[in-house]
Amino acid sequence: MITGQSRVNWGYLATVPVLLSIRIYLSAFFLFKESCSSSMLAAQENRVIALEEWEEKWQQDKIGFHHPHVHKMLEANIDKVVAGRTGIKFFFPLCGKAVDMKWTAELGHTVVGVELTEKAIRQFFEESEMSYTEENVPTIPGAKVFRNSEKTVSLYQCDIYKFSSSLEGQFGAIWDRGALVAINPKDREKYAALMVSLMAPDCRYLLDTLLYNPELHKALHRSSIFCTG
Ligand code: SAH
């Protein structure tokens, strides 16, 4: 088990039991990283979206990333993620109000999400027709946790980097959609270290990401994989 950041690196993440039956494996990130030109890396490295900008998107309902239906990739791969287990604790980083969380809870798993924006969390519970409670998180100033009455869905309202395994332990599965691709490039290693620290030994990690050249596709500048072959 990884216990400290000094032992965590991108290369390690490619070796943990991660399920990536998607457009590209995360491990390809490392392979492509080696073959990308430094100018292509530089095209992404300094791009930053502030937390306030995410808040604004939600306040202005500019949430084109939200899908009203369960994500096809999750549906197609759920059996591989579950791998015969029951009652898995699923983690949804940067969860927004993804309907995937309700669907996963209805399969009998428990769901923990982290989302910056309170509006997104409230909308999730309201649109899912789940009654919920909210309370402060004593160890994170300003953070709240919202839970449905069955306590099968717990959504933390805070910056992802303030979340840790001390709050909910480690997870048996992680569904990373719109999360790795949304974080600022400069934070990728910190994000990877956090994800590794949240993974139980039998954790399966399903990741939705994409591969492109940011010099050719500026509009996708915030996505995480950055080099075409
Ligand atoms: N996973 C969701 C949302 C993806 S969009 C889905 O599939 O629909 C990225 C989400 O991350 C936004 O809702 C944004 O408010 C949230 N977010 C961005 N930066 C964050 C951070 N540092 N900590 C927690 N949430 C963050």
PDB file of C-alpha atoms and ligand atoms in Angstrom:
ATOM      1  CA  MET A   1       0.000   0.000   0.000  1.00  0.00           C
ATOM      2  CA  ILE A   2       1.173   3.494  -0.762  1.00  0.00           C
ATOM      3  CA  THR A   3       1.612   5.469   2.420  1.00  0.00           C
ATOM      4  CA  GLY A   4       3.409   8.631   1.419  1.00  0.00           C
ATOM      5  CA  GLN A   5       3.586  11.033  -1.440  1.00  0.00           C
ATOM      6  CA  SER A   6       7.269  10.374  -1.877  1.00  0.00           C
ATOM      7  CA  ARG A   7       6.418   6.892  -3.130  1.00  0.00           C
ATOM      8  CA  VAL A   8       3.583   8.021  -5.362  1.00  0.00           C
ATOM      9  CA  ASN A   9       4.219   8.893  -8.941  1.00  0.00           C
ATOM     10  CA  TRP A  10       2.441   8.634 -12.274  1.00  0.00           C
ATOM     11  CA  GLY A  11       4.338   5.501 -13.101  1.00  0.00           C
ATOM     12  CA  TYR A  12       3.039   3.794 -10.007  1.00  0.00           C
ATOM     13  CA  LEU A  13      -0.545   4.701 -10.811  1.00  0.00           C
ATOM     14  CA  ALA A  14      -0.166   2.841 -14.069  1.00  0.00           C
ATOM     15  CA  THR A  15       0.721  -0.295 -12.154  1.00  0.00           C
ATOM     16  CA  VAL A  16      -2.088  -0.396  -9.605  1.00  0.00           C
ATOM     17  CA  PRO A  17      -5.139  -2.503 -10.385  1.00  0.00           C
ATOM     18  CA  VAL A  18      -6.866   0.078 -12.449  1.00  0.00           C
ATOM     19  CA  LEU A  19      -9.638  -0.701 -14.901  1.00  0.00           C
ATOM     20  CA  LEU A  20      -9.504   1.498 -17.936  1.00  0.00           C
ATOM     21  CA  SER A  21     -11.588   0.030 -20.720  1.00  0.00           C
ATOM     22  CA  ILE A  22     -12.036   3.377 -22.353  1.00  0.00           C
ATOM     23  CA  ARG A  23     -10.750   5.453 -25.200  1.00  0.00           C
ATOM     24  CA  ILE A  24      -7.309   5.321 -23.710  1.00  0.00           C
ATOM     25  CA  TYR A  25      -5.629   3.741 -20.732  1.00  0.00           C
ATOM     26  CA  LEU A  26      -4.233   6.077 -18.150  1.00  0.00           C
ATOM     27  CA  SER A  27      -0.991   4.222 -18.536  1.00  0.00           C
ATOM     28  CA  ALA A  28      -0.874   5.571 -22.062  1.00  0.00           C
ATOM     29  CA  PHE A  29      -0.504   8.966 -20.459  1.00  0.00           C
ATOM     30  CA  PHE A  30       2.989   8.011 -19.383  1.00  0.00           C
ATOM     31  CA  LEU A  31       3.928   6.493 -22.662  1.00  0.00           C
ATOM     32  CA  PHE A  32       2.697   9.457 -24.623  1.00  0.00           C
ATOM     33  CA  LYS A  33       4.160  11.895 -22.140  1.00  0.00           C
ATOM     34  CA  GLU A  34       7.558  10.530 -23.027  1.00  0.00           C
ATOM     35  CA  SER A  35       6.960  11.054 -26.727  1.00  0.00           C
ATOM     36  CA  CYS A  36       5.348  14.483 -26.598  1.00  0.00           C
ATOM     37  CA  SER A  37       7.382  17.534 -27.485  1.00  0.00           C
ATOM     38  CA  SER A  38       8.100  19.990 -24.702  1.00  0.00           C
ATOM     39  CA  SER A  39       6.138  22.657 -26.556  1.00  0.00           C
ATOM     40  CA  MET A  40       3.068  20.471 -26.473  1.00  0.00           C
ATOM     41  CA  LEU A  41       3.455  20.011 -22.743  1.00  0.00           C
ATOM     42  CA  ALA A  42       3.955  23.726 -22.302  1.00  0.00           C
ATOM     43  CA  ALA A  43       0.737  24.335 -24.208  1.00  0.00           C
ATOM     44  CA  GLN A  44      -1.137  22.816 -21.280  1.00  0.00           C
ATOM     45  CA  GLU A  45       0.968  23.220 -18.220  1.00  0.00           C
ATOM     46  CA  ASN A  46       0.065  26.788 -17.370  1.00  0.00           C
ATOM     47  CA  ARG A  47      -3.628  26.589 -18.019  1.00  0.00           C
ATOM     48  CA  VAL A  48      -5.608  27.179 -14.889  1.00  0.00           C
ATOM     49  CA  ILE A  49      -9.288  27.340 -14.150  1.00  0.00           C
ATOM     50  CA  ALA A  50     -10.011  28.922 -10.777  1.00  0.00           C
ATOM     51  CA  LEU A  51     -12.467  27.411  -8.344  1.00  0.00           C
ATOM     52  CA  GLU A  52     -14.576  30.558  -8.680  1.00  0.00           C
ATOM     53  CA  GLU A  53     -14.998  29.843 -12.366  1.00  0.00           C
ATOM     54  CA  TRP A  54     -16.571  26.477 -11.576  1.00  0.00           C
ATOM     55  CA  GLU A  55     -18.903  28.175  -9.133  1.00  0.00           C
ATOM     56  CA  GLU A  56     -19.864  30.661 -11.834  1.00  0.00           C
ATOM     57  CA  LYS A  57     -20.589  27.906 -14.321  1.00  0.00           C
ATOM     58  CA  TRP A  58     -23.022  26.339 -11.875  1.00  0.00           C
ATOM     59  CA  GLN A  59     -24.600  29.656 -10.922  1.00  0.00           C
ATOM     60  CA  GLN A  60     -25.145  30.474 -14.597  1.00  0.00           C
ATOM     61  CA  ASP A  61     -26.268  26.922 -15.456  1.00  0.00           C
ATOM     62  CA  LYS A  62     -23.402  26.552 -17.918  1.00  0.00           C
ATOM     63  CA  ILE A  63     -23.079  22.854 -17.208  1.00  0.00           C
ATOM     64  CA  GLY A  64     -22.846  21.287 -20.631  1.00  0.00           C
ATOM     65  CA  PHE A  65     -20.712  18.549 -19.063  1.00  0.00           C
ATOM     66  CA  HIS A  66     -23.735  17.189 -17.184  1.00  0.00           C
ATOM     67  CA  HIS A  67     -25.509  14.235 -18.801  1.00  0.00           C
ATOM     68  CA  PRO A  68     -29.105  13.412 -17.883  1.00  0.00           C
ATOM     69  CA  HIS A  69     -28.539   9.697 -18.479  1.00  0.00           C
ATOM     70  CA  VAL A  70     -26.242   7.117 -16.940  1.00  0.00           C
ATOM     71  CA  HIS A  71     -22.887   7.222 -18.677  1.00  0.00           C
ATOM     72  CA  LYS A  72     -22.586   4.496 -21.313  1.00  0.00           C
ATOM     73  CA  MET A  73     -19.066   3.621 -20.262  1.00  0.00           C
ATOM     74  CA  LEU A  74     -20.105   3.015 -16.689  1.00  0.00           C
ATOM     75  CA  GLU A  75     -23.022   0.860 -17.796  1.00  0.00           C
ATOM     76  CA  ALA A  76     -20.840  -1.099 -20.211  1.00  0.00           C
ATOM     77  CA  ASN A  77     -18.123  -1.745 -17.639  1.00  0.00           C
ATOM     78  CA  ILE A  78     -19.959  -2.035 -14.373  1.00  0.00           C
ATOM     79  CA  ASP A  79     -19.504  -5.813 -14.232  1.00  0.00           C
ATOM     80  CA  LYS A  80     -15.744  -5.459 -14.627  1.00  0.00           C
ATOM     81  CA  VAL A  81     -15.638  -2.758 -11.986  1.00  0.00           C
ATOM     82  CA  VAL A  82     -17.746  -4.738  -9.539  1.00  0.00           C
ATOM     83  CA  ALA A  83     -15.918  -8.000 -10.304  1.00  0.00           C
ATOM     84  CA  GLY A  84     -18.298 -10.169  -8.320  1.00  0.00           C
ATOM     85  CA  ARG A  85     -18.200  -8.017  -5.208  1.00  0.00           C
ATOM     86  CA  THR A  86     -21.253  -6.660  -3.393  1.00  0.00           C
ATOM     87  CA  GLY A  87     -21.830  -3.498  -1.406  1.00  0.00           C
ATOM     88  CA  ILE A  88     -18.805  -1.721  -2.803  1.00  0.00           C
ATOM     89  CA  LYS A  89     -17.877   1.743  -1.600  1.00  0.00           C
ATOM     90  CA  PHE A  90     -17.661   3.826  -4.781  1.00  0.00           C
ATOM     91  CA  PHE A  91     -15.825   7.145  -5.015  1.00  0.00           C
ATOM     92  CA  PHE A  92     -16.896   9.859  -7.462  1.00  0.00           C
ATOM     93  CA  PRO A  93     -14.253  12.618  -7.554  1.00  0.00           C
ATOM     94  CA  LEU A  94     -15.495  16.013  -8.832  1.00  0.00           C
ATOM     95  CA  CYS A  95     -18.943  14.476  -8.966  1.00  0.00           C
ATOM     96  CA  GLY A  96     -21.117  17.372 -10.083  1.00  0.00           C
ATOM     97  CA  LYS A  97     -24.670  16.054 -10.024  1.00  0.00           C
ATOM     98  CA  ALA A  98     -23.910  12.933 -12.053  1.00  0.00           C
ATOM     99  CA  VAL A  99     -26.955  10.664 -12.265  1.00  0.00           C
ATOM    100  CA  ASP A 100     -24.476   7.780 -12.247  1.00  0.00           C
ATOM    101  CA  MET A 101     -24.341   8.164  -8.471  1.00  0.00           C
ATOM    102  CA  LYS A 102     -28.028   7.398  -8.008  1.00  0.00           C
ATOM    103  CA  TRP A 103     -27.781   4.471 -10.413  1.00  0.00           C
ATOM    104  CA  THR A 104     -24.772   3.044  -8.565  1.00  0.00           C
ATOM    105  CA  ALA A 105     -26.483   3.387  -5.185  1.00  0.00           C
ATOM    106  CA  GLU A 106     -29.544   1.616  -6.551  1.00  0.00           C
ATOM    107  CA  LEU A 107     -27.316  -1.326  -7.471  1.00  0.00           C
ATOM    108  CA  GLY A 108     -26.671  -1.746  -3.749  1.00  0.00           C
ATOM    109  CA  HIS A 109     -23.353   0.066  -3.471  1.00  0.00           C
ATOM    110  CA  THR A 110     -22.547   3.096  -1.366  1.00  0.00           C
ATOM    111  CA  VAL A 111     -21.471   6.306  -3.010  1.00  0.00           C
ATOM    112  CA  VAL A 112     -19.160   9.044  -1.799  1.00  0.00           C
ATOM    113  CA  GLY A 113     -18.645  12.092  -3.990  1.00  0.00           C
ATOM    114  CA  VAL A 114     -16.699  15.320  -3.697  1.00  0.00           C
ATOM    115  CA  GLU A 115     -17.906  18.477  -5.374  1.00  0.00           C
ATOM    116  CA  LEU A 116     -16.957  22.086  -4.903  1.00  0.00           C
ATOM    117  CA  THR A 117     -20.327  23.602  -5.616  1.00  0.00           C
ATOM    118  CA  GLU A 118     -23.185  23.329  -3.152  1.00  0.00           C
ATOM    119  CA  LYS A 119     -25.737  24.074  -5.850  1.00  0.00           C
ATOM    120  CA  ALA A 120     -24.700  20.931  -7.736  1.00  0.00           C
ATOM    121  CA  ILE A 121     -25.058  18.773  -4.644  1.00  0.00           C
ATOM    122  CA  ARG A 122     -28.476  20.138  -3.738  1.00  0.00           C
ATOM    123  CA  GLN A 123     -29.638  19.663  -7.317  1.00  0.00           C
ATOM    124  CA  PHE A 124     -28.401  16.073  -7.266  1.00  0.00           C
ATOM    125  CA  PHE A 125     -30.537  15.164  -4.268  1.00  0.00           C
ATOM    126  CA  GLU A 126     -33.547  17.151  -5.424  1.00  0.00           C
ATOM    127  CA  GLU A 127     -33.491  15.761  -8.959  1.00  0.00           C
ATOM    128  CA  SER A 128     -32.942  12.247  -7.588  1.00  0.00           C
ATOM    129  CA  GLU A 129     -35.939  12.773  -5.303  1.00  0.00           C
ATOM    130  CA  MET A 130     -33.861  11.837  -2.277  1.00  0.00           C
ATOM    131  CA  SER A 131     -34.399  13.584   1.019  1.00  0.00           C
ATOM    132  CA  TYR A 132     -31.112  14.574   2.582  1.00  0.00           C
ATOM    133  CA  THR A 133     -29.407  16.066   5.569  1.00  0.00           C
ATOM    134  CA  GLU A 134     -26.382  18.311   5.740  1.00  0.00           C
ATOM    135  CA  GLU A 135     -23.742  18.811   8.384  1.00  0.00           C
ATOM    136  CA  ASN A 136     -20.409  20.476   8.777  1.00  0.00           C
ATOM    137  CA  VAL A 137     -17.227  18.449   8.380  1.00  0.00           C
ATOM    138  CA  PRO A 138     -15.338  19.204  11.589  1.00  0.00           C
ATOM    139  CA  THR A 139     -11.901  18.475  10.130  1.00  0.00           C
ATOM    140  CA  ILE A 140     -12.339  20.684   7.036  1.00  0.00           C
ATOM    141  CA  PRO A 141     -13.222  24.295   7.809  1.00  0.00           C
ATOM    142  CA  GLY A 142     -16.083  25.469   5.619  1.00  0.00           C
ATOM    143  CA  ALA A 143     -16.857  22.017   4.222  1.00  0.00           C
ATOM    144  CA  LYS A 144     -20.195  20.239   4.470  1.00  0.00           C
ATOM    145  CA  VAL A 145     -21.337  16.700   3.877  1.00  0.00           C
ATOM    146  CA  PHE A 146     -24.785  15.958   2.469  1.00  0.00           C
ATOM    147  CA  ARG A 147     -26.277  12.475   2.922  1.00  0.00           C
ATOM    148  CA  ASN A 148     -29.513  10.856   1.822  1.00  0.00           C
ATOM    149  CA  SER A 149     -31.668   9.384   4.555  1.00  0.00           C
ATOM    150  CA  GLU A 150     -30.513   5.811   3.810  1.00  0.00           C
ATOM    151  CA  LYS A 151     -26.903   7.062   4.016  1.00  0.00           C
ATOM    152  CA  THR A 152     -26.090   5.318   0.764  1.00  0.00           C
ATOM    153  CA  VAL A 153     -24.982   8.583  -0.875  1.00  0.00           C
ATOM    154  CA  SER A 154     -22.648  11.043   0.861  1.00  0.00           C
ATOM    155  CA  LEU A 155     -21.498  14.106  -1.025  1.00  0.00           C
ATOM    156  CA  TYR A 156     -18.771  16.314   0.372  1.00  0.00           C
ATOM    157  CA  GLN A 157     -18.853  19.939  -0.603  1.00  0.00           C
ATOM    158  CA  CYS A 158     -15.206  20.979  -0.615  1.00  0.00           C
ATOM    159  CA  ASP A 159     -12.074  21.267  -2.712  1.00  0.00           C
ATOM    160  CA  ILE A 160     -11.027  17.731  -3.690  1.00  0.00           C
ATOM    161  CA  TYR A 161      -7.534  18.325  -2.286  1.00  0.00           C
ATOM    162  CA  LYS A 162      -8.995  18.754   1.201  1.00  0.00           C
ATOM    163  CA  PHE A 163     -10.595  15.303   1.059  1.00  0.00           C
ATOM    164  CA  SER A 164      -8.692  12.311   2.430  1.00  0.00           C
ATOM    165  CA  SER A 165      -9.120   8.705   3.500  1.00  0.00           C
ATOM    166  CA  SER A 166      -9.493   9.886   7.091  1.00  0.00           C
ATOM    167  CA  LEU A 167     -13.072  10.892   6.208  1.00  0.00           C
ATOM    168  CA  GLU A 168     -14.513   7.783   4.544  1.00  0.00           C
ATOM    169  CA  GLY A 169     -11.682   5.260   4.463  1.00  0.00           C
ATOM    170  CA  GLN A 170     -10.539   3.725   1.190  1.00  0.00           C
ATOM    171  CA  PHE A 171     -12.697   2.783  -1.772  1.00  0.00           C
ATOM    172  CA  GLY A 172     -13.387  -0.410  -3.674  1.00  0.00           C
ATOM    173  CA  ALA A 173     -14.114   1.450  -6.901  1.00  0.00           C
ATOM    174  CA  ILE A 174     -13.585   4.878  -8.425  1.00  0.00           C
ATOM    175  CA  TRP A 175     -15.510   6.267 -11.398  1.00  0.00           C
ATOM    176  CA  ASP A 176     -13.500   9.158 -12.791  1.00  0.00           C
ATOM    177  CA  ARG A 177     -15.595  10.971 -15.369  1.00  0.00           C
ATOM    178  CA  GLY A 178     -14.984  14.675 -15.911  1.00  0.00           C
ATOM    179  CA  ALA A 179     -12.518  14.690 -13.012  1.00  0.00           C
ATOM    180  CA  LEU A 180      -8.953  13.950 -14.134  1.00  0.00           C
ATOM    181  CA  VAL A 181      -9.807  15.835 -17.315  1.00  0.00           C
ATOM    182  CA  ALA A 182     -11.101  18.840 -15.361  1.00  0.00           C
ATOM    183  CA  ILE A 183      -8.301  19.441 -12.904  1.00  0.00           C
ATOM    184  CA  ASN A 184      -5.575  21.919 -13.667  1.00  0.00           C
ATOM    185  CA  PRO A 185      -2.598  20.290 -15.388  1.00  0.00           C
ATOM    186  CA  LYS A 186      -0.209  21.527 -12.708  1.00  0.00           C
ATOM    187  CA  ASP A 187      -2.213  19.557 -10.133  1.00  0.00           C
ATOM    188  CA  ARG A 188      -2.172  16.184 -11.899  1.00  0.00           C
ATOM    189  CA  GLU A 189       0.482  14.567  -9.751  1.00  0.00           C
ATOM    190  CA  LYS A 190      -1.198  15.802  -6.559  1.00  0.00           C
ATOM    191  CA  TYR A 191      -4.513  14.461  -7.855  1.00  0.00           C
ATOM    192  CA  ALA A 192      -2.983  11.086  -8.756  1.00  0.00           C
ATOM    193  CA  ALA A 193      -1.388  10.795  -5.322  1.00  0.00           C
ATOM    194  CA  LEU A 194      -4.730  11.528  -3.696  1.00  0.00           C
ATOM    195  CA  MET A 195      -6.516   8.928  -5.815  1.00  0.00           C
ATOM    196  CA  VAL A 196      -3.912   6.292  -5.008  1.00  0.00           C
ATOM    197  CA  SER A 197      -4.263   7.087  -1.306  1.00  0.00           C
ATOM    198  CA  LEU A 198      -8.019   6.522  -1.583  1.00  0.00           C
ATOM    199  CA  MET A 199      -7.749   3.140  -3.295  1.00  0.00           C
ATOM    200  CA  ALA A 200      -8.267  -0.020  -1.254  1.00  0.00           C
ATOM    201  CA  PRO A 201      -6.028  -2.931  -2.315  1.00  0.00           C
ATOM    202  CA  ASP A 202      -8.835  -4.396  -4.446  1.00  0.00           C
ATOM    203  CA  CYS A 203      -9.943  -1.065  -5.887  1.00  0.00           C
ATOM    204  CA  ARG A 204     -10.925  -0.844  -9.548  1.00  0.00           C
ATOM    205  CA  TYR A 205     -10.629   2.532 -11.253  1.00  0.00           C
ATOM    206  CA  LEU A 206     -12.682   3.339 -14.317  1.00  0.00           C
ATOM    207  CA  LEU A 207     -11.470   6.448 -16.102  1.00  0.00           C
ATOM    208  CA  ASP A 208     -12.998   8.425 -18.953  1.00  0.00           C
ATOM    209  CA  THR A 209     -10.423  10.567 -20.685  1.00  0.00           C
ATOM    210  CA  LEU A 210      -9.268  11.421 -24.182  1.00  0.00           C
ATOM    211  CA  LEU A 211      -6.245  11.831 -26.372  1.00  0.00           C
ATOM    212  CA  TYR A 212      -5.590  14.938 -28.445  1.00  0.00           C
ATOM    213  CA  ASN A 213      -3.016  17.495 -29.464  1.00  0.00           C
ATOM    214  CA  PRO A 214      -3.725  20.790 -27.659  1.00  0.00           C
ATOM    215  CA  GLU A 215      -1.861  22.727 -30.305  1.00  0.00           C
ATOM    216  CA  LEU A 216      -4.474  21.626 -32.831  1.00  0.00           C
ATOM    217  CA  HIS A 217      -7.557  21.635 -30.593  1.00  0.00           C
ATOM    218  CA  LYS A 218      -7.448  24.663 -28.354  1.00  0.00           C
ATOM    219  CA  ALA A 219     -11.018  24.232 -27.152  1.00  0.00           C
ATOM    220  CA  LEU A 220     -10.059  21.017 -25.423  1.00  0.00           C
ATOM    221  CA  HIS A 221      -7.172  22.645 -23.659  1.00  0.00           C
ATOM    222  CA  ARG A 222      -8.137  21.387 -20.262  1.00  0.00           C
ATOM    223  CA  SER A 223      -8.244  17.729 -21.004  1.00  0.00           C
ATOM    224  CA  SER A 224      -5.687  15.498 -19.509  1.00  0.00           C
ATOM    225  CA  ILE A 225      -4.124  13.585 -22.339  1.00  0.00           C
ATOM    226  CA  PHE A 226      -2.341  15.820 -24.673  1.00  0.00           C
ATOM    227  CA  CYS A 227      -0.518  14.120 -27.463  1.00  0.00           C
ATOM    228  CA  THR A 228      -1.612  12.466 -30.644  1.00  0.00           C
ATOM    229  CA  GLY A 229       0.517   9.717 -32.005  1.00  0.00           C
TER     230      GLY A 229
HETATM  231  N1  SAH B   1     -18.193  14.252 -12.798  1.00  0.00           N
HETATM  232  C1  SAH B   1     -19.294  15.141 -13.112  1.00  0.00           C
HETATM  233  C2  SAH B   1     -18.893  16.605 -13.248  1.00  0.00           C
HETATM  234  C3  SAH B   1     -17.743  16.877 -14.179  1.00  0.00           C
HETATM  235  S1  SAH B   1     -17.368  18.614 -14.386  1.00  0.00           S
HETATM  236  C4  SAH B   1     -20.024  14.628 -14.319  1.00  0.00           C
HETATM  237  O1  SAH B   1     -19.617  13.625 -14.891  1.00  0.00           O
HETATM  238  O2  SAH B   1     -21.023  15.235 -14.710  1.00  0.00           O
HETATM  239  C5  SAH B   1     -16.198  18.904 -13.074  1.00  0.00           C
HETATM  240  C6  SAH B   1     -16.871  19.189 -11.730  1.00  0.00           C
HETATM  241  O3  SAH B   1     -15.841  19.329 -10.773  1.00  0.00           O
HETATM  242  C7  SAH B   1     -17.682  20.477 -11.675  1.00  0.00           C
HETATM  243  O4  SAH B   1     -18.941  20.203 -11.152  1.00  0.00           O
HETATM  244  C8  SAH B   1     -16.879  21.396 -10.746  1.00  0.00           C
HETATM  245  O5  SAH B   1     -17.698  22.242  -9.969  1.00  0.00           O
HETATM  246  C9  SAH B   1     -16.117  20.394  -9.913  1.00  0.00           C
HETATM  247  N2  SAH B   1     -14.790  20.835  -9.425  1.00  0.00           N
HETATM  248  C10 SAH B   1     -13.852  21.512 -10.119  1.00  0.00           C
HETATM  249  N3  SAH B   1     -12.733  21.664  -9.404  1.00  0.00           N
HETATM  250  C11 SAH B   1     -12.970  21.055  -8.217  1.00  0.00           C
HETATM  251  C12 SAH B   1     -12.194  20.871  -7.056  1.00  0.00           C
HETATM  252  N4  SAH B   1     -10.937  21.347  -6.949  1.00  0.00           N
HETATM  253  N5  SAH B   1     -12.726  20.187  -6.021  1.00  0.00           N
HETATM  254  C13 SAH B   1     -13.994  19.692  -6.097  1.00  0.00           C
HETATM  255  N6  SAH B   1     -14.783  19.847  -7.179  1.00  0.00           N
HETATM  256  C14 SAH B   1     -14.285  20.519  -8.223  1.00  0.00           C
END
